[in-house]
Every structure is written in C-alpha cells, then in structure tokens.
CSV table of N, CA, C and O in Angstrom, one decimal:
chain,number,residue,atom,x,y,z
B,1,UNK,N,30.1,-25.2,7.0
B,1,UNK,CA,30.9,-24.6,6.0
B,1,UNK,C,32.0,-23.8,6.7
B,1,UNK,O,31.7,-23.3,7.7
B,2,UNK,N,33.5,-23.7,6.2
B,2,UNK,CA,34.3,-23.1,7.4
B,2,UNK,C,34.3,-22.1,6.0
B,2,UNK,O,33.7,-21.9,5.0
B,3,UNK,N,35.7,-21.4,6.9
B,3,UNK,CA,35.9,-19.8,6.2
B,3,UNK,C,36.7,-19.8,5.0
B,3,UNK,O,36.9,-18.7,4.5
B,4,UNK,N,37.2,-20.8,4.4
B,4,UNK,CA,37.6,-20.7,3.0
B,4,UNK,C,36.5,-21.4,2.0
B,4,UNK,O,36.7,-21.4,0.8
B,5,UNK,N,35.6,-22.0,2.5
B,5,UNK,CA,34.6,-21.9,1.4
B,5,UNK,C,33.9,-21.2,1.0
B,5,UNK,O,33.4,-21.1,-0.1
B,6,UNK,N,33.6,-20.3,2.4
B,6,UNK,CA,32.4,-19.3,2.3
B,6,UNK,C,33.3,-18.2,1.8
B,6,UNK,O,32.7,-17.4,1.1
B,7,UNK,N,34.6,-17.8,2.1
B,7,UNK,CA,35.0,-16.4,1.2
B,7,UNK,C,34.8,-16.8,-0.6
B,7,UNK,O,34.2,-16.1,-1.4
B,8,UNK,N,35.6,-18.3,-0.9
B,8,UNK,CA,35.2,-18.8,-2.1
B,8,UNK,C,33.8,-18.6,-2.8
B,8,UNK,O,33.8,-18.3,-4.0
B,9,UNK,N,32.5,-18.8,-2.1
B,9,UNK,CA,31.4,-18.4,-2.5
B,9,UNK,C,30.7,-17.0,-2.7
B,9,UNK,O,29.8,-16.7,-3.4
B,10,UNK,N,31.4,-16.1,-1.6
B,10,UNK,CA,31.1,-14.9,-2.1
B,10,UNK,C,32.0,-14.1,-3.4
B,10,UNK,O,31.6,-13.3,-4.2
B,11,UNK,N,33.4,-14.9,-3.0
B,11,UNK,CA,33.8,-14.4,-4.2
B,11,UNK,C,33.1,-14.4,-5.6
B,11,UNK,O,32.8,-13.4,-6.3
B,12,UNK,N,32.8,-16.1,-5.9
B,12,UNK,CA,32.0,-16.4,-6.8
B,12,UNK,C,30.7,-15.2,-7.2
B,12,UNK,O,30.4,-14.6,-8.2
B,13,UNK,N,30.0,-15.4,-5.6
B,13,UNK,CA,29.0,-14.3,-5.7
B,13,UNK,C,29.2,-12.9,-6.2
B,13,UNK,O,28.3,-12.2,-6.7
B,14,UNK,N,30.3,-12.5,-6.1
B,14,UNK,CA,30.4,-11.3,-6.5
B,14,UNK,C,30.9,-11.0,-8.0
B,14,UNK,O,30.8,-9.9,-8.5
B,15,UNK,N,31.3,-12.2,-8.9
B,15,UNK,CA,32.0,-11.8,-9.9
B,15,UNK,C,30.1,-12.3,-10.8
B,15,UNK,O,30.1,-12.4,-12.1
B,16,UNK,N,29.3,-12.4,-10.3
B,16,UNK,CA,27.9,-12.8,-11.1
B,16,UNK,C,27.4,-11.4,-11.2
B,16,UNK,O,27.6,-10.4,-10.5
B,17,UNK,N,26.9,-11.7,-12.3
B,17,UNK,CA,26.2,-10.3,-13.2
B,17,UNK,C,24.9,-10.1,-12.3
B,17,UNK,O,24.3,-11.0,-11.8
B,18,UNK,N,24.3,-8.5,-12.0
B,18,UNK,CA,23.3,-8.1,-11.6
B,18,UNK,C,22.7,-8.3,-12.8
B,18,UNK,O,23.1,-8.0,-13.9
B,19,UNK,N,21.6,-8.8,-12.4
B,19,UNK,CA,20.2,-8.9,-13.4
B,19,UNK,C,19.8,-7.3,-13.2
B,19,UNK,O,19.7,-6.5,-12.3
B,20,UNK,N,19.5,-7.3,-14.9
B,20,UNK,CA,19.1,-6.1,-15.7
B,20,UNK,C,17.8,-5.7,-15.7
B,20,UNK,O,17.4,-6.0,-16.8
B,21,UNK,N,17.1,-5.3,-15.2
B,21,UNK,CA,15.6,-4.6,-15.3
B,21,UNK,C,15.1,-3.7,-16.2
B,21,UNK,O,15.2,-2.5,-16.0
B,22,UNK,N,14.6,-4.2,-17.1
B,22,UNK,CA,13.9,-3.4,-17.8
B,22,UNK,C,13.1,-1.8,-17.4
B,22,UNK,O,12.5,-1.7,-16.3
B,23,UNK,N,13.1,-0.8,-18.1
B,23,UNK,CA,12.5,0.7,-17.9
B,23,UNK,C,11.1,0.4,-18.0
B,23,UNK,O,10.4,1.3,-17.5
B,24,UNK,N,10.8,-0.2,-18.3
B,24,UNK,CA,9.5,-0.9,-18.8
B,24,UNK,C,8.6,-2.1,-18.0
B,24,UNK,O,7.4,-2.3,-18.2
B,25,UNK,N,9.5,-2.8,-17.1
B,25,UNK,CA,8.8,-4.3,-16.3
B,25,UNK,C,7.5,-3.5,-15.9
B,25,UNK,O,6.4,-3.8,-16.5
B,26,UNK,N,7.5,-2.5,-14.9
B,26,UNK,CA,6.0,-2.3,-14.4
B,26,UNK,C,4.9,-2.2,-15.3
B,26,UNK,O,3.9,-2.8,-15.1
B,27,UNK,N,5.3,-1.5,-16.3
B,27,UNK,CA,3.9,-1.1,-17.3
B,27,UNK,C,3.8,-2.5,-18.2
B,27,UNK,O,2.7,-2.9,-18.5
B,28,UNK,N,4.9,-3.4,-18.5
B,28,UNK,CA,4.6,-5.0,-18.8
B,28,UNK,C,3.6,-5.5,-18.2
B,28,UNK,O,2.5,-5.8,-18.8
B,29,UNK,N,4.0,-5.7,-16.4
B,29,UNK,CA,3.0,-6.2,-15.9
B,29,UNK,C,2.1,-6.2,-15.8
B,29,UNK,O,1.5,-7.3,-15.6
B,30,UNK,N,1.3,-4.6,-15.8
B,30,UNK,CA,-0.1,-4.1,-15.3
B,30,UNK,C,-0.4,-4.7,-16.8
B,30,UNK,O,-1.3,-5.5,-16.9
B,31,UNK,N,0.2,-4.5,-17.7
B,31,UNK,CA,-0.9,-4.6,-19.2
B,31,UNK,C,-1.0,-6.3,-19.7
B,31,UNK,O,-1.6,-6.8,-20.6
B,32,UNK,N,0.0,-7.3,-18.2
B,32,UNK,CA,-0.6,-8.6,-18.7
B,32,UNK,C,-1.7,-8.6,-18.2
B,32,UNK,O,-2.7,-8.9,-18.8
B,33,UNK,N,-1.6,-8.0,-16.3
B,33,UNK,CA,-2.8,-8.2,-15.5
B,33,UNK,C,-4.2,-7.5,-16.0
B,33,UNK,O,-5.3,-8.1,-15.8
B,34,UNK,N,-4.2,-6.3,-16.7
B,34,UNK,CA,-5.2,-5.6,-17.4
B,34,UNK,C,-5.6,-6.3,-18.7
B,34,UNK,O,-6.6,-6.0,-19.4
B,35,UNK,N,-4.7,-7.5,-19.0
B,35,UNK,CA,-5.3,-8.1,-20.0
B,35,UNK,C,-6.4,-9.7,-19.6
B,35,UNK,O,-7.3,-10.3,-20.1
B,36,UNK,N,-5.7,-9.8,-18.5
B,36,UNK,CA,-6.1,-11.5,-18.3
B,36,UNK,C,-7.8,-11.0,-17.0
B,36,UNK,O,-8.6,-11.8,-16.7
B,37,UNK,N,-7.8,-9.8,-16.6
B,37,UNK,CA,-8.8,-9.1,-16.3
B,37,UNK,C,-10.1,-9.0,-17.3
B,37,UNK,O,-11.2,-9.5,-17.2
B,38,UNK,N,-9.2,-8.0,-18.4
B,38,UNK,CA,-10.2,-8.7,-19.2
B,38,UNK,C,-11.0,-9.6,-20.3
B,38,UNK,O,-11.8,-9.4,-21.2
B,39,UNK,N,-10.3,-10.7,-20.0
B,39,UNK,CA,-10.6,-11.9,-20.6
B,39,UNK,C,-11.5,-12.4,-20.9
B,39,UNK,O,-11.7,-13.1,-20.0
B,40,UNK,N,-12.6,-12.7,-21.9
B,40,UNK,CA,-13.8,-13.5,-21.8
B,40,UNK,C,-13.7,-14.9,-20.8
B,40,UNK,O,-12.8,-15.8,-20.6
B,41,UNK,N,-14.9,-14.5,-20.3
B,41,UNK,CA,-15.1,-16.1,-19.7
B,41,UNK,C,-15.7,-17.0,-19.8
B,41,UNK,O,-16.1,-17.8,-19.0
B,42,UNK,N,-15.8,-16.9,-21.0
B,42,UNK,CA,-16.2,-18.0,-21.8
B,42,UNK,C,-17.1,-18.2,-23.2
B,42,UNK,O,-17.6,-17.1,-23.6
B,43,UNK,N,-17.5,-19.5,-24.0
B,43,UNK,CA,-18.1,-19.4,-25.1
B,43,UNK,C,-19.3,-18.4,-25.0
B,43,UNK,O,-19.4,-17.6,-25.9
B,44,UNK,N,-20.1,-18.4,-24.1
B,44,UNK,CA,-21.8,-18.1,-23.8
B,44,UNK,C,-21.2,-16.5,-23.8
B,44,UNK,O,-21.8,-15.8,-24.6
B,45,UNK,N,-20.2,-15.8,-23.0
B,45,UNK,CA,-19.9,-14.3,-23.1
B,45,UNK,C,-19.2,-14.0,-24.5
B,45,UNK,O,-19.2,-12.8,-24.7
B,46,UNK,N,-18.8,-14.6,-25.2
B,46,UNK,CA,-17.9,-14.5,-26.3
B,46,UNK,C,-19.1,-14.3,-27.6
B,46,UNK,O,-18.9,-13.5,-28.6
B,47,UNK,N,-20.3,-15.0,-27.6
B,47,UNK,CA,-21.1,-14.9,-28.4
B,47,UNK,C,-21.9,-13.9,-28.4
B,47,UNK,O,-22.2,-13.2,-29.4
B,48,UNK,N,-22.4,-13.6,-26.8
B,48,UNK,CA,-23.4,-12.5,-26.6
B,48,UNK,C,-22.4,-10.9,-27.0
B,48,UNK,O,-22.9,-9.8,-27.1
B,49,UNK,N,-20.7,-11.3,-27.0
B,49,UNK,CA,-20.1,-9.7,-27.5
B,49,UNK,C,-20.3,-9.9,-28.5
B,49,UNK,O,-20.6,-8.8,-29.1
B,50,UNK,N,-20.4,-11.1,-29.6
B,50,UNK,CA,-19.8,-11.2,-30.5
B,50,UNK,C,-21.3,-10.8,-31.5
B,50,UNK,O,-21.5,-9.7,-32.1
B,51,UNK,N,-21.9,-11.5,-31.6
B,51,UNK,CA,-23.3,-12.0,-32.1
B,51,UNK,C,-24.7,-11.8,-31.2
B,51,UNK,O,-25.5,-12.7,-31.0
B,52,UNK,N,-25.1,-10.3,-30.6
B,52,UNK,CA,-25.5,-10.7,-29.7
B,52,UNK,C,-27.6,-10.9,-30.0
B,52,UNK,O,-28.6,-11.3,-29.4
B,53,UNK,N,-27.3,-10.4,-31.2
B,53,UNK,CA,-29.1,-10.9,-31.9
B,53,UNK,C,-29.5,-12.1,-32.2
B,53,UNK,O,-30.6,-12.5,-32.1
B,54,UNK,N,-28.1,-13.0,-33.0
B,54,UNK,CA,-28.1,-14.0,-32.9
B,54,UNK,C,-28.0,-15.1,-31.9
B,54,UNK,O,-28.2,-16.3,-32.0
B,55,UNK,N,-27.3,-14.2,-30.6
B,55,UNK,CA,-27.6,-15.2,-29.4
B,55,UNK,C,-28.8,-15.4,-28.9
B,55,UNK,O,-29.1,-16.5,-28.4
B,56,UNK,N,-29.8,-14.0,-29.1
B,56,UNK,CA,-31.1,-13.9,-28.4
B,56,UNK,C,-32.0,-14.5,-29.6
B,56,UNK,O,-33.0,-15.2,-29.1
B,57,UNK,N,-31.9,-14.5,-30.6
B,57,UNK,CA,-32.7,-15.7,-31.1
B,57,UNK,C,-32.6,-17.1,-30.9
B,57,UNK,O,-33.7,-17.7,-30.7
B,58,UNK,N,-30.9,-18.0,-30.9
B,58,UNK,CA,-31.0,-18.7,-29.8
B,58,UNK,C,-32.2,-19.3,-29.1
B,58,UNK,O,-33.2,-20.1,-29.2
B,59,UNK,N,-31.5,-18.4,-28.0
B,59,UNK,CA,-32.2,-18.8,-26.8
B,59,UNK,C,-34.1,-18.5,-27.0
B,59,UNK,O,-35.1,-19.0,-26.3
B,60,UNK,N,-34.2,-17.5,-28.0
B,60,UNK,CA,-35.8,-17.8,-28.5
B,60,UNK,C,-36.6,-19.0,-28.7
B,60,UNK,O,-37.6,-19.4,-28.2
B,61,UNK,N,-35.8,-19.6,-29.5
B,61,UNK,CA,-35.9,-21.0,-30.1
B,61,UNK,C,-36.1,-21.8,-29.0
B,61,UNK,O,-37.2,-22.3,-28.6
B,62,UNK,N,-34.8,-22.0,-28.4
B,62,UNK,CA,-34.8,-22.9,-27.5
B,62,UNK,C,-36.4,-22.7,-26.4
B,62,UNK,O,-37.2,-23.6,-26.1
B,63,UNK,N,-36.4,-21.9,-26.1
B,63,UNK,CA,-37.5,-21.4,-25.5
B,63,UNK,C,-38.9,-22.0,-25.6
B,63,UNK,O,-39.8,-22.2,-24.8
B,64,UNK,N,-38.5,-22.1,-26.9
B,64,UNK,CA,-40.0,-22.2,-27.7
B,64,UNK,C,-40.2,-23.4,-28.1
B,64,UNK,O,-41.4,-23.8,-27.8
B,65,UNK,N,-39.2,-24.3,-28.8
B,65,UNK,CA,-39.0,-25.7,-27.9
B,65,UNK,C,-39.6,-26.5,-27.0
B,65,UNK,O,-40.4,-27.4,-26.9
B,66,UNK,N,-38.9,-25.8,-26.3
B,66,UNK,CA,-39.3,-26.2,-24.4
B,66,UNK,C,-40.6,-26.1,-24.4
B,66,UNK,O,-41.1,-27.2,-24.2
B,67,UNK,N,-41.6,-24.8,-24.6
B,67,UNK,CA,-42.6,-24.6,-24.0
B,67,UNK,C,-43.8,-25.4,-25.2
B,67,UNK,O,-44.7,-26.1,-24.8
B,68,UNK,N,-43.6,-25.2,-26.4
B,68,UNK,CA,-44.4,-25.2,-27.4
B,68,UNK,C,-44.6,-27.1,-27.8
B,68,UNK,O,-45.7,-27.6,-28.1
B,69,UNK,N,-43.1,-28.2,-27.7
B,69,UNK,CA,-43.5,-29.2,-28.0
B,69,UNK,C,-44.3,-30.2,-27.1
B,69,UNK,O,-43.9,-30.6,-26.1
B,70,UNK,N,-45.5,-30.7,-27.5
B,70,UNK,CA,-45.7,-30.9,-26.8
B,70,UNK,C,-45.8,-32.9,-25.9
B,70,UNK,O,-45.6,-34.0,-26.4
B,71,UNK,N,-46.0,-32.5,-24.4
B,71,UNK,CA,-45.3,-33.6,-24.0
B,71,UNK,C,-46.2,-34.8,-24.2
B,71,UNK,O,-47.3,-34.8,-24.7
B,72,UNK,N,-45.4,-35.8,-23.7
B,72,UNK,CA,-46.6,-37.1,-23.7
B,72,UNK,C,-47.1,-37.4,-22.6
B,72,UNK,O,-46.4,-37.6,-21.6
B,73,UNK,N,-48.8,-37.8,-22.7
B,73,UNK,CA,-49.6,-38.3,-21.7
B,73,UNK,C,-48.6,-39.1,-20.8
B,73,UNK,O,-47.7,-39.9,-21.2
B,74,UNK,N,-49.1,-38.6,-19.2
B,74,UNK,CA,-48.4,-39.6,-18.3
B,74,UNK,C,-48.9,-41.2,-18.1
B,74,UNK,O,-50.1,-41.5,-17.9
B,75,UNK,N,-48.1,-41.9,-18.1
B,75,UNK,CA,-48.5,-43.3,-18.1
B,75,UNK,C,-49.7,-43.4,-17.6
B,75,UNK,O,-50.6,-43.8,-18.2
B,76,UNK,N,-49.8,-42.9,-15.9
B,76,UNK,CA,-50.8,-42.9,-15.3
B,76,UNK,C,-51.9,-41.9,-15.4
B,76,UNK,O,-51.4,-40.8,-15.5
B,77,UNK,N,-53.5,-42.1,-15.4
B,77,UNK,CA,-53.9,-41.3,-15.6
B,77,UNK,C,-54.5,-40.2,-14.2
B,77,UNK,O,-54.4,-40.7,-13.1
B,78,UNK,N,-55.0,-39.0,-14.3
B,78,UNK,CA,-55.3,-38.8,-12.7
B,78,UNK,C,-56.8,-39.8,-12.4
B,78,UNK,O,-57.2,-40.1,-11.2
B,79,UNK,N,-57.6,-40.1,-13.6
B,79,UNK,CA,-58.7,-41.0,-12.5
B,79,UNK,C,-58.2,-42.4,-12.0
B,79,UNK,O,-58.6,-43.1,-11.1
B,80,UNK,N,-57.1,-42.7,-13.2
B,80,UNK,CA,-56.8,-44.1,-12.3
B,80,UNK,C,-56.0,-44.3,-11.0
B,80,UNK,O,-55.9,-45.3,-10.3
B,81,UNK,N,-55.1,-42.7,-10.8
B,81,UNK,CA,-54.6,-42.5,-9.6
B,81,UNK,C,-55.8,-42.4,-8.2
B,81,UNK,O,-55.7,-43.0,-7.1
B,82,UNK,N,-57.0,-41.3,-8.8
B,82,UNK,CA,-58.4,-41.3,-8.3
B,82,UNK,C,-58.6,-42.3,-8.2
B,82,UNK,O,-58.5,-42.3,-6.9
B,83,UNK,N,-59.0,-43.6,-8.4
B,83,UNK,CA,-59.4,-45.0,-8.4
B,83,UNK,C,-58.8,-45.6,-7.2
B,83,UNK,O,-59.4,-46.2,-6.3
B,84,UNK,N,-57.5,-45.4,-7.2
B,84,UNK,CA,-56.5,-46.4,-6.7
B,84,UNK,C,-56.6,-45.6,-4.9
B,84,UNK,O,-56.9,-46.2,-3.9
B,85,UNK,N,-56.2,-44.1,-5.0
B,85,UNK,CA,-57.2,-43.8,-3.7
B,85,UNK,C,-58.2,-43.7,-3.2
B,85,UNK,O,-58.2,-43.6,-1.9
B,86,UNK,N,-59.2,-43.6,-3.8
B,86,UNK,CA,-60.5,-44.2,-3.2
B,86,UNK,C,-60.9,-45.5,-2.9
B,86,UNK,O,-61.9,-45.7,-2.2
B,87,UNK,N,-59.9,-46.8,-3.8
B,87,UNK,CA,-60.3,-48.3,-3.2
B,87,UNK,C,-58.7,-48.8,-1.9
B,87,UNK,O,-58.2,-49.8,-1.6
B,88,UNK,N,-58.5,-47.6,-1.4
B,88,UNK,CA,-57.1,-47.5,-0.2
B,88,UNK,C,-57.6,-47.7,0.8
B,88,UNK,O,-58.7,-47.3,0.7
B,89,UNK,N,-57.4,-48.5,2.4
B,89,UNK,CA,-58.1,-48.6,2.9
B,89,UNK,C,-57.6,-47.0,4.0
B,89,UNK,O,-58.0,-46.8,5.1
B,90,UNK,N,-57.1,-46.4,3.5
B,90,UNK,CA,-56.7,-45.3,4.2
B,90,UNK,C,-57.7,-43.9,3.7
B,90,UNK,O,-57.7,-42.8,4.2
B,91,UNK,N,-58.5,-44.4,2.5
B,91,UNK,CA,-59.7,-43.6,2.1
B,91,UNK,C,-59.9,-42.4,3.6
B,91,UNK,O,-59.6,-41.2,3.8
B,92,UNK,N,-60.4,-43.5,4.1
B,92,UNK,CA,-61.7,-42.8,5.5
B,92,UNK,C,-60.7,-41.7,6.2
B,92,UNK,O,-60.9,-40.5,6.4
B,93,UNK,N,-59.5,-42.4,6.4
B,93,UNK,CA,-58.8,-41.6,6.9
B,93,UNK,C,-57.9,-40.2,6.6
B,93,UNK,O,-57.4,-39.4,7.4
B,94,UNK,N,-57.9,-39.9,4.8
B,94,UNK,CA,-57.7,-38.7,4.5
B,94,UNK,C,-59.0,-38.1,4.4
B,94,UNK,O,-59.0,-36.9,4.5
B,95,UNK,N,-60.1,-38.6,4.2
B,95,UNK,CA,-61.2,-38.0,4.3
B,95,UNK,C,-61.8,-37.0,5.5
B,95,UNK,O,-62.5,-36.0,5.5
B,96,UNK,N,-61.2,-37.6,6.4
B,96,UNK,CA,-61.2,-36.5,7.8
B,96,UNK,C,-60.1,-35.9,7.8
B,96,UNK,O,-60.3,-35.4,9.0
B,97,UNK,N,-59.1,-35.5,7.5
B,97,UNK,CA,-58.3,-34.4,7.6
B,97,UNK,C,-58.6,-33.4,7.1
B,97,UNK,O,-57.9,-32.4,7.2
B,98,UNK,N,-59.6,-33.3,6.5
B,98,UNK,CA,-60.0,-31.3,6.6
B,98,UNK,C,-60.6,-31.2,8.0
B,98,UNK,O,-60.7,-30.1,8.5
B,99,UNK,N,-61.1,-32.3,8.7
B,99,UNK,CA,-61.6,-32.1,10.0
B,99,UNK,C,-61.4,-31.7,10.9
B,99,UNK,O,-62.0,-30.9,11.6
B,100,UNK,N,-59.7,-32.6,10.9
B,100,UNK,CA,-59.1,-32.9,12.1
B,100,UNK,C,-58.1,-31.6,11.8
B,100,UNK,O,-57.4,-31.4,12.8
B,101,UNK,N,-57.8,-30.8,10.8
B,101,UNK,CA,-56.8,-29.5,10.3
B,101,UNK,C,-57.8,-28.4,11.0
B,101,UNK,O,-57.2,-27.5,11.6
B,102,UNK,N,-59.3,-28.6,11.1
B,102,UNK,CA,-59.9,-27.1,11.7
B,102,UNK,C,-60.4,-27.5,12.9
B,102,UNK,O,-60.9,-26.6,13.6
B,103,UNK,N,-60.4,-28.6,13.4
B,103,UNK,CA,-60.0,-28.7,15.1
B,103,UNK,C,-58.7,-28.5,15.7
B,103,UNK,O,-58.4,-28.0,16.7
B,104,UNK,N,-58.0,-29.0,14.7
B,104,UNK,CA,-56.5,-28.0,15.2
B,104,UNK,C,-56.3,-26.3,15.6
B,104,UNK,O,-56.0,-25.7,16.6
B,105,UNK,N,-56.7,-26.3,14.4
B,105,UNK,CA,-56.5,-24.4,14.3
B,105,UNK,C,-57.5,-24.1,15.1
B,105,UNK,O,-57.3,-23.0,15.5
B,106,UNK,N,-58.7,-24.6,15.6
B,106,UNK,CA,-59.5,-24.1,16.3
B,106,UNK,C,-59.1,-24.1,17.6
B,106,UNK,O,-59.3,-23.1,18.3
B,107,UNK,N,-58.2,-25.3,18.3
B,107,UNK,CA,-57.9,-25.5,19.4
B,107,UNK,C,-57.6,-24.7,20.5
B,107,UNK,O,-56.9,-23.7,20.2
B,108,UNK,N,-58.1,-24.7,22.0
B,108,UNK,CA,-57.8,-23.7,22.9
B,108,UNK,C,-56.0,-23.6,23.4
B,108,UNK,O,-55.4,-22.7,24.0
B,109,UNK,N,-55.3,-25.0,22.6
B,109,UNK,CA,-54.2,-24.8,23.3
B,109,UNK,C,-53.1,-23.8,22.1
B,109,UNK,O,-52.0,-23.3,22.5
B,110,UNK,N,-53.6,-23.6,21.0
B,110,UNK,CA,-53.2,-22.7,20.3
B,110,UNK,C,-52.9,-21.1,20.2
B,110,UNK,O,-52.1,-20.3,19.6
B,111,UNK,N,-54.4,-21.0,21.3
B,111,UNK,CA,-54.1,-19.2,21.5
B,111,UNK,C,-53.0,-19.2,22.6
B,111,UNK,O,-52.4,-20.0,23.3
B,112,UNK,N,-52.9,-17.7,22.3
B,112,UNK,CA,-51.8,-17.1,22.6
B,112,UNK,C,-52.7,-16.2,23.9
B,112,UNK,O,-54.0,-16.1,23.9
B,113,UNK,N,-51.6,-15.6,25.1
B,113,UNK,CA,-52.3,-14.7,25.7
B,113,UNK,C,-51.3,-14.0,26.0
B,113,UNK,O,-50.2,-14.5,26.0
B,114,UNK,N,-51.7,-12.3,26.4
B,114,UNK,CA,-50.3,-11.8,26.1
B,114,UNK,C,-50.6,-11.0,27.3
B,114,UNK,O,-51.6,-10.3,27.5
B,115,UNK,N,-49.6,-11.1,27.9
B,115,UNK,CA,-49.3,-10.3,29.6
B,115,UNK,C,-49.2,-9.1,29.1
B,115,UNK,O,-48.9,-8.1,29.9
C-alpha cells in the first residue's frame, strides 16, 4: 500500500463515527449471564420445580411397575439346566473343584514369610 492510500484510509477512518456504549452494557451482560446460569436443564428439572408431588408419584408408579409386574418363566428351567450339567462329560471335572480350590489355599507355596 504506498502513502496516498494509506493517508486516504485513515482519513476515511477518521471521519467514522465512534461506537456509542451504553451506561448500562455491563449490568446487560451480567443479567444475560445470570440468566442462562440459571436456566433449567431440562424437562426432568422443570417438572420436579414445577410439580414436584406429582413427579414423586411418577416415579412411584413406575417403580411399582417395575418391581410388582410380574415376569415370565424363563424358557429354560433350572433342573433342565441341572440335567444338561450332570449328563456333561465335564461333570467329574467341576465336581472336584471344591477340591482342587482347598488344596490351593492350603498350599505351602502360598504362605508368606516375613523377615
């Protein structure tokens, strides 16, 4: 840029209006930021301000629902699961693991000795 454009641009610059500031921008701002602070965050908080007996009944219900309807038999039953591990030919072999669990814990290479 040489020197008669740039005097041209500050001239320009200089004949532009300073922006006007309100007596007031600070206290604008804090009272958007103090508003969006405190904003609900969402349906689930908006109800419990709003309604909040009727939210805990709600969730009573639902509760009750949950715990009170009741489910259906699982396909399988536990003796036919019982059945199906006792004709395994791996029977024998969980049959000894309460064995082989207290020859473990019993083991000499287990203790500890303390200098």
């Amino acid at each position: 840029m040489n020197h008669d454009e740039r005097d041209n641009l500050w001239e320009l610059l200089g004949r532009a209006r300073e922006p006007k500031v309100s007596p007031f921008f600070a206290r604008d701002v804090l009272r958007k930021l103090r508003a969006e602070e405190s904003a609900p965050g969402g349906l689930l908080v908006w109800l419990l301000r709003r309604w909040p007996i009727a939210a805990a009944a709600a969730c009573a219900l639902v509760f009750a629902g949950v715990t009170l309807v009741p489910r259906p038999e699982p396909a399988v039953s536990v003796v036919a699961m019982a059945e199906h591990v006792s004709a395994s030919p791996d029977y024998a072999v969980i049959g000894n693991l309460d064995e082989l669990l207290a020859a473990e814990e019993s083991s000499a290479w287990l203790t500890h000795s303390v200098d």
